[in-house]
Amino acid sequence: MKKIAIFVSGGGSNFKAIFNNIESGNIDGLIELVVTNNPNCNAKKFANKYRISTLVVNDYRYPRKEDKESIILESLQDLEIDLICLAGYMKILPKNIVKSYENKILNIHPGLLPRFGGKGFFGMKVHEAVINSGERFSGATVHFVDEIYDHGPIITQRKIAISDNETPESLAIRILEIEHELYPEVIKAFCEDRIVINGKQIKIMGWYEN
Ligand code: GRF
């Protein structure tokens, strides 16, 4: 059973999807900690409701960058966390964490990376950019996290066709639905040691699209 930390900043619908997949027994994991920069976000309320430990790390509580970094790393190490899942976390991860958890940090992005990613491409901005560029497809990407926003090795993507009367809002809804299926499936695979890394090539054993 893998010990998981989830990093959130907002609504937490992906966090809830992961939680539900653990509860139903689909994912062999345990959410040990929820880390957030936003003490008022819905994701944190959800964690509180289900008595999951939370750690709030922001400028108000930890004005010094070094303190932010060390409190997060120490908490992860104390709990012997095996996997970090970013789920709508709006901060860049400190370098010390990226280094200590290489190939153990996942993120989901609401677009087909490497396009429409990077700093500034979050939430509705991604969908607006996709539609304005005339793309015919969009989707969701799960990737390992490195020190650059939305940059680490891609694990898997799921693609959907953009319909003729698509709006950023309709696309956001459709892609979020995909995320809620795709992200738990990748986390399940990680927890079952089915993700095989060979340089830049990543394969999920037993994955239907491989
Ligand atoms: C999702 O669209 C995810 O792809 C992105 O941030 C959003 C988080 O949504 N990284 P939620 O908080 O999980 O509802």
PDB file of C-alpha atoms and ligand atoms in Angstrom:
ATOM      1  CA  MET A   1       0.000   0.000   0.000  1.00  0.00           C
ATOM      2  CA  LYS A   2       1.488   3.333  -1.086  1.00  0.00           C
ATOM      3  CA  LYS A   3       1.329   6.404   1.101  1.00  0.00           C
ATOM      4  CA  ILE A   4       0.097   9.398  -0.853  1.00  0.00           C
ATOM      5  CA  ALA A   5       0.284  13.170  -0.326  1.00  0.00           C
ATOM      6  CA  ILE A   6      -2.038  15.337  -2.383  1.00  0.00           C
ATOM      7  CA  PHE A   7      -1.252  18.975  -3.130  1.00  0.00           C
ATOM      8  CA  VAL A   8      -4.260  21.203  -3.804  1.00  0.00           C
ATOM      9  CA  SER A   9      -5.244  24.854  -4.080  1.00  0.00           C
ATOM     10  CA  GLY A  10      -8.840  24.899  -5.291  1.00  0.00           C
ATOM     11  CA  GLY A  11     -12.007  22.909  -5.654  1.00  0.00           C
ATOM     12  CA  GLY A  12     -10.343  19.559  -5.308  1.00  0.00           C
ATOM     13  CA  SER A  13     -12.540  17.556  -7.668  1.00  0.00           C
ATOM     14  CA  ASN A  14      -9.528  15.451  -8.704  1.00  0.00           C
ATOM     15  CA  PHE A  15      -8.620  14.940  -5.065  1.00  0.00           C
ATOM     16  CA  LYS A  16     -12.166  13.714  -4.444  1.00  0.00           C
ATOM     17  CA  ALA A  17     -11.963  11.347  -7.416  1.00  0.00           C
ATOM     18  CA  ILE A  18      -8.721   9.887  -6.035  1.00  0.00           C
ATOM     19  CA  PHE A  19     -10.235   9.627  -2.569  1.00  0.00           C
ATOM     20  CA  ASN A  20     -13.295   7.801  -3.937  1.00  0.00           C
ATOM     21  CA  ASN A  21     -11.115   5.356  -5.848  1.00  0.00           C
ATOM     22  CA  ILE A  22      -9.209   4.570  -2.666  1.00  0.00           C
ATOM     23  CA  GLU A  23     -12.409   4.161  -0.685  1.00  0.00           C
ATOM     24  CA  SER A  24     -13.824   1.762  -3.278  1.00  0.00           C
ATOM     25  CA  GLY A  25     -10.636  -0.312  -3.207  1.00  0.00           C
ATOM     26  CA  ASN A  26      -9.636   0.507  -6.799  1.00  0.00           C
ATOM     27  CA  ILE A  27      -6.410   2.222  -5.709  1.00  0.00           C
ATOM     28  CA  ASP A  28      -4.155   0.445  -3.235  1.00  0.00           C
ATOM     29  CA  GLY A  29      -3.111   3.591  -1.421  1.00  0.00           C
ATOM     30  CA  LEU A  30      -3.696   5.780   1.575  1.00  0.00           C
ATOM     31  CA  ILE A  31      -3.946   9.568   1.566  1.00  0.00           C
ATOM     32  CA  GLU A  32      -1.725  10.511   4.492  1.00  0.00           C
ATOM     33  CA  LEU A  33      -1.513  14.246   3.922  1.00  0.00           C
ATOM     34  CA  VAL A  34      -3.089  17.107   2.007  1.00  0.00           C
ATOM     35  CA  VAL A  35      -0.831  20.094   1.419  1.00  0.00           C
ATOM     36  CA  THR A  36      -2.278  23.433   0.384  1.00  0.00           C
ATOM     37  CA  ASN A  37      -1.320  27.074   0.076  1.00  0.00           C
ATOM     38  CA  ASN A  38      -4.963  28.055   0.437  1.00  0.00           C
ATOM     39  CA  PRO A  39      -6.500  27.417   3.876  1.00  0.00           C
ATOM     40  CA  ASN A  40      -9.989  28.300   2.614  1.00  0.00           C
ATOM     41  CA  CYS A  41     -10.165  26.076  -0.428  1.00  0.00           C
ATOM     42  CA  ASN A  42     -12.849  23.449  -0.820  1.00  0.00           C
ATOM     43  CA  ALA A  43     -10.236  20.732  -1.142  1.00  0.00           C
ATOM     44  CA  LYS A  44      -9.055  21.465   2.392  1.00  0.00           C
ATOM     45  CA  LYS A  45     -12.639  21.448   3.685  1.00  0.00           C
ATOM     46  CA  PHE A  46     -13.078  18.022   2.125  1.00  0.00           C
ATOM     47  CA  ALA A  47      -9.884  16.781   3.791  1.00  0.00           C
ATOM     48  CA  ASN A  48     -11.083  18.092   7.148  1.00  0.00           C
ATOM     49  CA  LYS A  49     -14.451  16.405   6.720  1.00  0.00           C
ATOM     50  CA  TYR A  50     -12.773  13.037   6.213  1.00  0.00           C
ATOM     51  CA  ARG A  51     -10.147  13.664   8.904  1.00  0.00           C
ATOM     52  CA  ILE A  52      -7.206  13.635   6.558  1.00  0.00           C
ATOM     53  CA  SER A  53      -4.222  15.546   7.954  1.00  0.00           C
ATOM     54  CA  THR A  54      -3.613  18.870   6.271  1.00  0.00           C
ATOM     55  CA  LEU A  55      -0.623  21.143   6.067  1.00  0.00           C
ATOM     56  CA  VAL A  56      -1.103  24.784   5.090  1.00  0.00           C
ATOM     57  CA  VAL A  57       2.020  26.369   3.680  1.00  0.00           C
ATOM     58  CA  ASN A  58       1.741  29.960   2.532  1.00  0.00           C
ATOM     59  CA  ASP A  59       3.466  33.333   2.911  1.00  0.00           C
ATOM     60  CA  TYR A  60       1.405  34.208   5.950  1.00  0.00           C
ATOM     61  CA  ARG A  61       2.392  31.121   7.949  1.00  0.00           C
ATOM     62  CA  TYR A  62       5.902  30.699   6.572  1.00  0.00           C
ATOM     63  CA  PRO A  63       7.197  34.002   5.199  1.00  0.00           C
ATOM     64  CA  ARG A  64      10.666  32.599   4.528  1.00  0.00           C
ATOM     65  CA  LYS A  65      11.081  30.451   1.407  1.00  0.00           C
ATOM     66  CA  GLU A  66      13.505  28.106   3.220  1.00  0.00           C
ATOM     67  CA  ASP A  67      10.924  27.458   5.918  1.00  0.00           C
ATOM     68  CA  LYS A  68       8.231  26.657   3.379  1.00  0.00           C
ATOM     69  CA  GLU A  69      10.539  24.189   1.699  1.00  0.00           C
ATOM     70  CA  SER A  70      11.732  22.488   4.847  1.00  0.00           C
ATOM     71  CA  ILE A  71       8.322  22.120   6.484  1.00  0.00           C
ATOM     72  CA  ILE A  72       6.916  20.434   3.381  1.00  0.00           C
ATOM     73  CA  LEU A  73       9.884  18.104   2.923  1.00  0.00           C
ATOM     74  CA  GLU A  74      10.064  17.168   6.603  1.00  0.00           C
ATOM     75  CA  SER A  75       6.343  16.407   6.716  1.00  0.00           C
ATOM     76  CA  LEU A  76       6.591  14.182   3.646  1.00  0.00           C
ATOM     77  CA  GLN A  77       9.604  12.371   5.038  1.00  0.00           C
ATOM     78  CA  ASP A  78       8.135  11.928   8.519  1.00  0.00           C
ATOM     79  CA  LEU A  79       5.095  10.259   6.960  1.00  0.00           C
ATOM     80  CA  GLU A  80       7.259   8.175   4.590  1.00  0.00           C
ATOM     81  CA  ILE A  81       5.268   9.364   1.593  1.00  0.00           C
ATOM     82  CA  ASP A  82       5.716   7.215  -1.534  1.00  0.00           C
ATOM     83  CA  LEU A  83       3.779   9.328  -4.016  1.00  0.00           C
ATOM     84  CA  ILE A  84       2.918  13.007  -4.381  1.00  0.00           C
ATOM     85  CA  CYS A  85      -0.079  13.916  -6.533  1.00  0.00           C
ATOM     86  CA  LEU A  86      -0.540  17.501  -7.599  1.00  0.00           C
ATOM     87  CA  ALA A  87      -4.237  18.106  -8.068  1.00  0.00           C
ATOM     88  CA  GLY A  88      -4.815  21.722  -8.981  1.00  0.00           C
ATOM     89  CA  TYR A  89      -1.848  22.946  -6.935  1.00  0.00           C
ATOM     90  CA  MET A  90      -1.101  26.497  -8.052  1.00  0.00           C
ATOM     91  CA  LYS A  91       2.442  26.829  -6.722  1.00  0.00           C
ATOM     92  CA  ILE A  92       5.667  25.611  -8.202  1.00  0.00           C
ATOM     93  CA  LEU A  93       7.105  22.770  -6.110  1.00  0.00           C
ATOM     94  CA  PRO A  94      10.307  23.629  -4.240  1.00  0.00           C
ATOM     95  CA  LYS A  95      13.435  22.198  -5.858  1.00  0.00           C
ATOM     96  CA  ASN A  96      14.367  20.114  -2.805  1.00  0.00           C
ATOM     97  CA  ILE A  97      11.096  18.204  -3.085  1.00  0.00           C
ATOM     98  CA  VAL A  98      11.380  17.646  -6.831  1.00  0.00           C
ATOM     99  CA  LYS A  99      14.877  16.297  -6.270  1.00  0.00           C
ATOM    100  CA  SER A 100      13.998  14.036  -3.349  1.00  0.00           C
ATOM    101  CA  TYR A 101      10.933  12.590  -5.087  1.00  0.00           C
ATOM    102  CA  GLU A 102      12.134  12.144  -8.641  1.00  0.00           C
ATOM    103  CA  ASN A 103       9.609  10.098 -10.649  1.00  0.00           C
ATOM    104  CA  LYS A 104       7.341  10.037  -7.625  1.00  0.00           C
ATOM    105  CA  ILE A 105       5.416  13.251  -8.279  1.00  0.00           C
ATOM    106  CA  LEU A 106       2.439  13.244 -10.639  1.00  0.00           C
ATOM    107  CA  ASN A 107       0.467  16.116 -12.091  1.00  0.00           C
ATOM    108  CA  ILE A 108      -2.610  16.306 -14.282  1.00  0.00           C
ATOM    109  CA  HIS A 109      -3.015  19.063 -16.832  1.00  0.00           C
ATOM    110  CA  PRO A 110      -6.258  19.960 -18.665  1.00  0.00           C
ATOM    111  CA  GLY A 111      -4.689  20.016 -22.112  1.00  0.00           C
ATOM    112  CA  LEU A 112      -2.476  18.029 -24.442  1.00  0.00           C
ATOM    113  CA  LEU A 113       1.056  18.886 -23.318  1.00  0.00           C
ATOM    114  CA  PRO A 114       3.594  20.013 -24.420  1.00  0.00           C
ATOM    115  CA  ARG A 115       1.259  22.534 -26.069  1.00  0.00           C
ATOM    116  CA  PHE A 116      -0.852  24.855 -23.923  1.00  0.00           C
ATOM    117  CA  GLY A 117       1.210  24.332 -20.787  1.00  0.00           C
ATOM    118  CA  GLY A 118       3.668  26.271 -18.682  1.00  0.00           C
ATOM    119  CA  LYS A 119       3.361  29.328 -16.508  1.00  0.00           C
ATOM    120  CA  GLY A 120       0.078  31.145 -17.026  1.00  0.00           C
ATOM    121  CA  PHE A 121      -1.655  28.155 -18.621  1.00  0.00           C
ATOM    122  CA  PHE A 122      -4.053  27.114 -15.935  1.00  0.00           C
ATOM    123  CA  GLY A 123      -7.808  26.695 -15.572  1.00  0.00           C
ATOM    124  CA  MET A 124      -9.935  28.379 -18.227  1.00  0.00           C
ATOM    125  CA  LYS A 125      -6.877  29.986 -19.824  1.00  0.00           C
ATOM    126  CA  VAL A 126      -5.871  26.620 -21.252  1.00  0.00           C
ATOM    127  CA  HIS A 127      -9.281  26.016 -22.828  1.00  0.00           C
ATOM    128  CA  GLU A 128      -9.534  29.564 -24.206  1.00  0.00           C
ATOM    129  CA  ALA A 129      -6.107  29.217 -25.826  1.00  0.00           C
ATOM    130  CA  VAL A 130      -7.015  25.851 -27.337  1.00  0.00           C
ATOM    131  CA  ILE A 131     -10.249  27.151 -28.836  1.00  0.00           C
ATOM    132  CA  ASN A 132      -8.703  30.411 -30.072  1.00  0.00           C
ATOM    133  CA  SER A 133      -5.949  28.502 -31.822  1.00  0.00           C
ATOM    134  CA  GLY A 134      -8.445  26.474 -33.837  1.00  0.00           C
ATOM    135  CA  GLU A 135      -7.240  23.107 -32.511  1.00  0.00           C
ATOM    136  CA  ARG A 136      -9.417  20.131 -33.376  1.00  0.00           C
ATOM    137  CA  PHE A 137      -8.450  18.134 -30.273  1.00  0.00           C
ATOM    138  CA  SER A 138      -7.773  18.717 -26.634  1.00  0.00           C
ATOM    139  CA  GLY A 139      -7.633  16.417 -23.632  1.00  0.00           C
ATOM    140  CA  ALA A 140      -5.841  15.673 -20.401  1.00  0.00           C
ATOM    141  CA  THR A 141      -2.216  14.812 -19.699  1.00  0.00           C
ATOM    142  CA  VAL A 142      -0.704  13.041 -16.708  1.00  0.00           C
ATOM    143  CA  HIS A 143       3.027  13.592 -16.318  1.00  0.00           C
ATOM    144  CA  PHE A 144       5.842  13.331 -13.836  1.00  0.00           C
ATOM    145  CA  VAL A 145       6.816  16.648 -12.322  1.00  0.00           C
ATOM    146  CA  ASP A 146      10.179  18.308 -12.719  1.00  0.00           C
ATOM    147  CA  GLU A 147      11.325  21.811 -11.834  1.00  0.00           C
ATOM    148  CA  ILE A 148       9.510  23.477 -14.721  1.00  0.00           C
ATOM    149  CA  TYR A 149       5.732  24.015 -14.888  1.00  0.00           C
ATOM    150  CA  ASP A 150       3.980  21.308 -16.944  1.00  0.00           C
ATOM    151  CA  HIS A 151       7.296  20.080 -18.316  1.00  0.00           C
ATOM    152  CA  GLY A 152       8.171  16.644 -16.883  1.00  0.00           C
ATOM    153  CA  PRO A 153       7.939  13.356 -18.819  1.00  0.00           C
ATOM    154  CA  ILE A 154       4.459  12.548 -20.092  1.00  0.00           C
ATOM    155  CA  ILE A 155       2.979   9.308 -18.771  1.00  0.00           C
ATOM    156  CA  THR A 156      -0.286   9.245 -20.671  1.00  0.00           C
ATOM    157  CA  GLN A 157      -2.829  11.458 -22.415  1.00  0.00           C
ATOM    158  CA  ARG A 158      -6.444  11.158 -23.348  1.00  0.00           C
ATOM    159  CA  LYS A 159      -7.700  13.067 -26.326  1.00  0.00           C
ATOM    160  CA  ILE A 160     -11.154  14.346 -27.274  1.00  0.00           C
ATOM    161  CA  ALA A 161     -12.410  16.036 -30.424  1.00  0.00           C
ATOM    162  CA  ILE A 162     -13.486  19.642 -30.107  1.00  0.00           C
ATOM    163  CA  SER A 163     -17.032  20.049 -31.344  1.00  0.00           C
ATOM    164  CA  ASP A 164     -18.143  22.831 -33.699  1.00  0.00           C
ATOM    165  CA  ASN A 165     -19.964  24.839 -31.085  1.00  0.00           C
ATOM    166  CA  GLU A 166     -17.437  24.206 -28.293  1.00  0.00           C
ATOM    167  CA  THR A 167     -16.818  26.957 -25.732  1.00  0.00           C
ATOM    168  CA  PRO A 168     -14.019  27.120 -23.168  1.00  0.00           C
ATOM    169  CA  GLU A 169     -16.640  26.364 -20.543  1.00  0.00           C
ATOM    170  CA  SER A 170     -18.018  23.267 -22.256  1.00  0.00           C
ATOM    171  CA  LEU A 171     -14.503  22.023 -22.930  1.00  0.00           C
ATOM    172  CA  ALA A 172     -13.563  22.526 -19.277  1.00  0.00           C
ATOM    173  CA  ILE A 173     -16.474  20.370 -18.169  1.00  0.00           C
ATOM    174  CA  ARG A 174     -15.737  17.593 -20.670  1.00  0.00           C
ATOM    175  CA  ILE A 175     -12.039  17.498 -19.851  1.00  0.00           C
ATOM    176  CA  LEU A 176     -12.592  17.513 -16.095  1.00  0.00           C
ATOM    177  CA  GLU A 177     -14.731  14.401 -16.528  1.00  0.00           C
ATOM    178  CA  ILE A 178     -11.841  12.712 -18.322  1.00  0.00           C
ATOM    179  CA  GLU A 179      -9.426  13.797 -15.603  1.00  0.00           C
ATOM    180  CA  HIS A 180     -11.537  12.140 -12.932  1.00  0.00           C
ATOM    181  CA  GLU A 181     -11.130   8.802 -14.722  1.00  0.00           C
ATOM    182  CA  LEU A 182      -7.624   9.123 -16.066  1.00  0.00           C
ATOM    183  CA  TYR A 183      -5.813  10.431 -12.987  1.00  0.00           C
ATOM    184  CA  PRO A 184      -7.049   7.690 -10.624  1.00  0.00           C
ATOM    185  CA  GLU A 185      -6.139   5.038 -13.225  1.00  0.00           C
ATOM    186  CA  VAL A 186      -2.562   6.322 -13.419  1.00  0.00           C
ATOM    187  CA  ILE A 187      -2.330   6.547  -9.628  1.00  0.00           C
ATOM    188  CA  LYS A 188      -3.651   3.004  -9.386  1.00  0.00           C
ATOM    189  CA  ALA A 189      -0.920   1.889 -11.812  1.00  0.00           C
ATOM    190  CA  PHE A 190       1.737   3.709  -9.776  1.00  0.00           C
ATOM    191  CA  CYS A 191       0.531   2.054  -6.589  1.00  0.00           C
ATOM    192  CA  GLU A 192       0.778  -1.341  -8.297  1.00  0.00           C
ATOM    193  CA  ASP A 193       4.316  -0.573  -9.567  1.00  0.00           C
ATOM    194  CA  ARG A 194       3.127  -0.819 -13.158  1.00  0.00           C
ATOM    195  CA  ILE A 195       4.767   2.390 -14.401  1.00  0.00           C
ATOM    196  CA  VAL A 196       8.023   1.544 -16.125  1.00  0.00           C
ATOM    197  CA  ILE A 197      10.505   4.327 -16.864  1.00  0.00           C
ATOM    198  CA  ASN A 198      13.117   3.861 -19.538  1.00  0.00           C
ATOM    199  CA  GLY A 199      14.873   7.188 -20.091  1.00  0.00           C
ATOM    200  CA  LYS A 200      12.250   9.489 -21.576  1.00  0.00           C
ATOM    201  CA  GLN A 201       9.994   6.575 -22.497  1.00  0.00           C
ATOM    202  CA  ILE A 202       7.322   5.764 -19.975  1.00  0.00           C
ATOM    203  CA  LYS A 203       5.027   2.784 -20.214  1.00  0.00           C
ATOM    204  CA  ILE A 204       2.204   1.636 -18.037  1.00  0.00           C
ATOM    205  CA  MET A 205       2.105  -2.137 -17.933  1.00  0.00           C
ATOM    206  CA  GLY A 206      -1.314  -3.528 -18.749  1.00  0.00           C
ATOM    207  CA  TRP A 207      -2.528  -0.132 -20.000  1.00  0.00           C
ATOM    208  CA  TYR A 208      -5.253  -0.403 -22.601  1.00  0.00           C
ATOM    209  CA  GLU A 209      -3.691   2.192 -24.920  1.00  0.00           C
ATOM    210  CA  ASN A 210      -0.065   0.952 -24.878  1.00  0.00           C
TER     211      ASN A 210
HETATM  212  C1  GRF B   1      -7.696  20.492 -13.116  1.00  0.00           C
HETATM  213  O1  GRF B   1      -8.230  20.944 -14.323  1.00  0.00           O
HETATM  214  C2  GRF B   1      -6.291  19.994 -13.329  1.00  0.00           C
HETATM  215  O2  GRF B   1      -6.063  19.517 -14.614  1.00  0.00           O
HETATM  216  C3  GRF B   1      -5.461  21.218 -13.098  1.00  0.00           C
HETATM  217  O3  GRF B   1      -6.115  21.945 -12.116  1.00  0.00           O
HETATM  218  C4  GRF B   1      -7.508  21.620 -12.118  1.00  0.00           C
HETATM  219  C5  GRF B   1      -7.871  21.213 -10.735  1.00  0.00           C
HETATM  220  O4  GRF B   1      -9.243  21.047 -10.556  1.00  0.00           O
HETATM  221  N1  GRF B   1      -4.101  20.874 -12.769  1.00  0.00           N
HETATM  222  P1  GRF B   1      -9.799  20.433  -9.201  1.00  0.00           P
HETATM  223  O5  GRF B   1      -9.332  21.333  -8.064  1.00  0.00           O
HETATM  224  O6  GRF B   1      -9.232  19.055  -9.074  1.00  0.00           O
HETATM  225  O7  GRF B   1     -11.276  20.452  -9.364  1.00  0.00           O
END
